[in-house]
Amino acid sequence: MYKNNSRDSSKFKGCSPLQLFCNLTGKCHALGYYSYTQRYGQAEKNNEPCDTNRIFVETKNINMTSKGKPFIKWVGGKTQLIDSIENTLPKDFESKENITYIEPFVGGGAVLFWILQKYPNIKKAVINDINPDLTTAYKTIKENPKELVMELRSIADEYLPLSEENRKEFYLAKRDRFNTKSLEAIENSALFIFLNRTCFNGLYRVNSKGLF
């Protein structure tokens, strides 16, 4: 469903990798991108799509000078659970060394961004999610941030000058293209973010056929 959301859409203008992924882009070093099947639970280096994807990121060189936040709004976001999650951490968590943070359902990454900034003693993060469009977006931000920003700017340059009615037609055309499930990673990720920012309530949702 389309919703005219000019306020959110305007954020595309002048956006940078920093705004998209809170200093992670260009400042973390990938240890590798892996996929694993949910059935066997065995990780293997593979670029083929799988049931679930994992991204390994080394965080020790991250410069958290700007507060990071999710780049996408996700159903079931855990922002409101952060205080409860923090209360369950060991009392000496901050003093532990070389911690690896693992999250099975990263979604928009609210907990991920919070915990990496709160606890610099976390040296590695392993994030997982079963949604292939979401994991493709994370991988694209990690590996091709500049190209992604250029694609988002191109979309914004087309979208923002349009009238409300023409924006609706533009949105529906981009949604149809996204739903072909045949796009390269950069375009797929850009449309994933664009549709999330301009759809009704800004929430990713699919129908019974798995289409946006």
Short mmCIF file of C-alpha atoms in Angstrom, two decimals:
data_model
loop_
_atom_site.label_atom_id
_atom_site.label_comp_id
_atom_site.label_asym_id
_atom_site.label_seq_id
_atom_site.Cartn_x
_atom_site.Cartn_y
_atom_site.Cartn_z
CA MET A 1 0.00 0.00 0.00
CA TYR A 2 1.29 3.43 -0.96
CA LYS A 3 1.49 6.37 1.40
CA ASN A 4 2.75 9.82 0.46
CA ASN A 5 5.56 10.25 2.95
CA SER A 6 7.45 13.30 1.77
CA ARG A 7 9.12 13.84 5.11
CA ASP A 8 10.79 10.44 5.12
CA SER A 9 11.50 10.56 1.40
CA SER A 10 13.41 13.80 1.74
CA LYS A 11 15.98 11.95 3.84
CA PHE A 12 17.29 10.42 0.65
CA LYS A 13 18.66 13.82 -0.45
CA GLY A 14 22.34 14.06 0.41
CA CYS A 15 22.29 10.77 2.28
CA SER A 16 25.62 9.14 2.92
CA PRO A 17 26.85 5.69 3.92
CA LEU A 18 27.21 7.09 7.45
CA GLN A 19 23.51 7.95 7.58
CA LEU A 20 22.54 4.60 6.10
CA PHE A 21 24.55 2.39 8.42
CA CYS A 22 25.81 4.39 11.36
CA ASN A 23 29.57 4.48 10.71
CA LEU A 24 29.76 0.78 9.96
CA THR A 25 30.23 1.36 6.24
CA GLY A 26 33.83 1.78 5.31
CA LYS A 27 34.97 1.32 8.90
CA CYS A 28 34.48 -2.37 9.48
CA HIS A 29 36.42 -5.18 7.92
CA ALA A 30 34.47 -8.19 6.78
CA LEU A 31 35.75 -11.54 7.97
CA GLY A 32 33.60 -13.20 5.34
CA TYR A 33 30.03 -13.60 4.18
CA TYR A 34 28.51 -17.00 4.81
CA SER A 35 25.21 -18.68 4.29
CA TYR A 36 23.92 -21.77 6.00
CA THR A 37 20.88 -23.97 5.64
CA GLN A 38 18.40 -23.94 8.48
CA ARG A 39 17.94 -27.70 8.12
CA TYR A 40 21.54 -28.68 8.75
CA GLY A 41 22.80 -25.63 10.61
CA GLN A 42 26.20 -26.04 8.99
CA ALA A 43 27.93 -22.83 7.88
CA GLU A 44 29.76 -22.87 4.59
CA LYS A 45 31.27 -20.16 2.47
CA ASN A 46 28.80 -19.73 -0.36
CA ASN A 47 27.31 -16.88 -2.33
CA GLU A 48 24.21 -18.86 -3.27
CA PRO A 49 20.92 -17.81 -1.61
CA CYS A 50 20.01 -19.93 1.40
CA ASP A 51 17.26 -20.19 3.99
CA THR A 52 19.18 -18.00 6.40
CA ASN A 53 22.23 -15.78 5.97
CA ARG A 54 25.00 -14.78 8.31
CA ILE A 55 27.29 -11.80 8.12
CA PHE A 56 30.49 -11.79 10.15
CA VAL A 57 31.80 -8.32 10.95
CA GLU A 58 34.92 -7.24 12.83
CA THR A 59 34.00 -4.17 14.82
CA LYS A 60 37.25 -3.15 16.50
CA ASN A 61 37.95 -0.33 14.02
CA ILE A 62 34.48 1.22 14.14
CA ASN A 63 34.50 4.93 14.94
CA MET A 64 31.20 5.53 16.71
CA THR A 65 31.25 9.33 16.62
CA SER A 66 27.58 9.45 15.57
CA LYS A 67 24.79 7.55 17.21
CA GLY A 68 23.81 4.63 15.03
CA LYS A 69 20.23 3.61 14.48
CA PRO A 70 18.34 1.16 12.22
CA PHE A 71 18.28 2.14 8.57
CA ILE A 72 14.92 0.43 8.09
CA LYS A 73 11.70 0.11 10.10
CA TRP A 74 10.86 -3.51 10.88
CA VAL A 75 7.80 -5.25 12.27
CA GLY A 76 8.59 -6.58 15.72
CA GLY A 77 11.45 -4.15 16.27
CA LYS A 78 13.22 -4.57 19.60
CA THR A 79 13.91 -0.91 20.43
CA GLN A 80 11.50 -0.96 23.37
CA LEU A 81 13.12 -4.11 24.73
CA ILE A 82 16.63 -2.67 24.99
CA ASP A 83 16.31 -1.72 28.67
CA SER A 84 15.04 -5.20 29.54
CA ILE A 85 17.81 -6.81 27.50
CA GLU A 86 20.44 -4.69 29.24
CA ASN A 87 19.11 -5.75 32.64
CA THR A 88 19.68 -9.41 31.74
CA LEU A 89 23.36 -8.94 30.85
CA PRO A 90 25.97 -10.14 33.35
CA LYS A 91 27.03 -7.47 35.82
CA ASP A 92 30.63 -7.76 34.65
CA PHE A 93 29.75 -7.72 30.94
CA GLU A 94 31.54 -4.43 30.35
CA SER A 95 34.80 -5.81 31.74
CA LYS A 96 34.83 -8.98 29.65
CA GLU A 97 37.25 -9.12 26.71
CA ASN A 98 36.97 -10.17 23.07
CA ILE A 99 33.21 -10.68 23.11
CA THR A 100 31.38 -12.00 20.05
CA TYR A 101 27.80 -10.76 19.76
CA ILE A 102 25.37 -13.14 18.00
CA GLU A 103 21.83 -12.20 17.03
CA PRO A 104 19.58 -14.80 15.32
CA PHE A 105 16.90 -12.36 14.09
CA VAL A 106 18.55 -8.98 13.51
CA GLY A 107 15.64 -7.27 11.72
CA GLY A 108 16.23 -3.53 11.67
CA GLY A 109 19.19 -3.92 14.01
CA ALA A 110 18.04 -1.81 16.97
CA VAL A 111 19.77 -4.05 19.51
CA LEU A 112 22.81 -4.51 17.26
CA PHE A 113 23.46 -0.78 16.90
CA TRP A 114 22.83 -0.13 20.58
CA ILE A 115 25.05 -2.87 21.94
CA LEU A 116 27.99 -2.19 19.60
CA GLN A 117 28.05 1.44 20.71
CA LYS A 118 27.41 0.72 24.37
CA TYR A 119 30.05 -2.00 24.73
CA PRO A 120 33.28 -1.42 22.74
CA ASN A 121 34.64 -4.68 24.18
CA ILE A 122 32.50 -6.50 21.58
CA LYS A 123 35.02 -7.30 18.88
CA LYS A 124 32.89 -9.38 16.50
CA ALA A 125 29.21 -9.48 15.62
CA VAL A 126 27.35 -12.30 13.87
CA ILE A 127 23.95 -11.20 12.60
CA ASN A 128 21.32 -13.49 11.12
CA ASP A 129 17.91 -13.19 9.53
CA ILE A 130 15.75 -15.44 7.38
CA ASN A 131 14.57 -12.62 5.08
CA PRO A 132 16.78 -12.65 1.94
CA ASP A 133 16.00 -9.05 0.95
CA LEU A 134 17.06 -7.85 4.39
CA THR A 135 20.29 -9.84 4.45
CA THR A 136 21.06 -8.68 0.90
CA ALA A 137 20.62 -5.08 2.09
CA TYR A 138 23.04 -5.57 4.98
CA LYS A 139 25.58 -7.18 2.68
CA THR A 140 25.22 -4.40 0.11
CA ILE A 141 25.69 -1.70 2.76
CA LYS A 142 28.78 -3.51 3.98
CA GLU A 143 30.37 -4.13 0.59
CA ASN A 144 29.01 -1.45 -1.79
CA PRO A 145 27.87 1.57 0.25
CA LYS A 146 28.81 4.23 -2.33
CA GLU A 147 27.03 2.44 -5.16
CA LEU A 148 23.96 1.98 -2.97
CA VAL A 149 23.87 5.67 -2.07
CA MET A 150 24.15 6.61 -5.75
CA GLU A 151 21.19 4.34 -6.54
CA LEU A 152 19.14 5.86 -3.71
CA ARG A 153 19.95 9.37 -4.89
CA SER A 154 18.87 8.45 -8.39
CA ILE A 155 15.52 7.21 -7.06
CA ALA A 156 15.12 10.36 -4.96
CA ASP A 157 15.86 12.63 -7.91
CA GLU A 158 13.06 10.97 -9.84
CA TYR A 159 10.58 10.66 -6.99
CA LEU A 160 10.74 13.93 -5.06
CA PRO A 161 9.75 16.36 -7.85
CA LEU A 162 6.61 14.35 -8.71
CA SER A 163 3.05 15.23 -7.80
CA GLU A 164 1.28 13.04 -5.26
CA GLU A 165 -0.55 11.10 -7.99
CA ASN A 166 2.63 10.57 -10.01
CA ARG A 167 4.48 9.51 -6.87
CA LYS A 168 1.89 6.79 -6.39
CA GLU A 169 2.43 5.55 -9.95
CA PHE A 170 6.21 5.69 -9.45
CA TYR A 171 5.94 3.76 -6.18
CA LEU A 172 3.76 1.04 -7.74
CA ALA A 173 6.13 0.68 -10.70
CA LYS A 174 9.12 0.30 -8.38
CA ARG A 175 7.20 -2.18 -6.24
CA ASP A 176 6.40 -4.30 -9.30
CA ARG A 177 10.06 -4.24 -10.29
CA PHE A 178 11.17 -5.19 -6.78
CA ASN A 179 8.69 -8.07 -6.76
CA THR A 180 10.26 -9.64 -9.85
CA LYS A 181 12.92 -11.02 -7.47
CA SER A 182 15.44 -10.90 -10.28
CA LEU A 183 17.40 -7.72 -9.52
CA GLU A 184 21.07 -7.24 -8.80
CA ALA A 185 21.94 -6.68 -5.14
CA ILE A 186 22.45 -2.90 -5.31
CA GLU A 187 19.16 -2.14 -7.07
CA ASN A 188 17.30 -4.67 -4.93
CA SER A 189 18.63 -3.09 -1.72
CA ALA A 190 17.88 0.45 -2.88
CA LEU A 191 14.29 -0.46 -3.73
CA PHE A 192 13.99 -2.37 -0.46
CA ILE A 193 14.90 0.80 1.46
CA PHE A 194 12.82 3.10 -0.78
CA LEU A 195 9.68 0.97 -0.48
CA ASN A 196 10.11 0.71 3.27
CA ARG A 197 10.36 4.49 3.58
CA THR A 198 7.37 5.28 1.37
CA CYS A 199 4.89 2.46 2.03
CA PHE A 200 1.99 2.69 4.47
CA ASN A 201 3.31 3.19 8.02
CA GLY A 202 6.82 2.56 6.72
CA LEU A 203 6.72 -1.13 7.64
CA TYR A 204 7.99 -4.02 5.52
CA ARG A 205 5.22 -6.53 4.91
CA VAL A 206 4.47 -9.13 2.24
CA ASN A 207 1.33 -10.87 1.02
CA SER A 208 0.59 -14.61 0.99
CA LYS A 209 2.72 -14.96 -2.15
CA GLY A 210 5.71 -13.38 -0.46
CA LEU A 211 5.44 -10.18 -2.52
CA PHE A 212 5.79 -6.66 -1.13
#
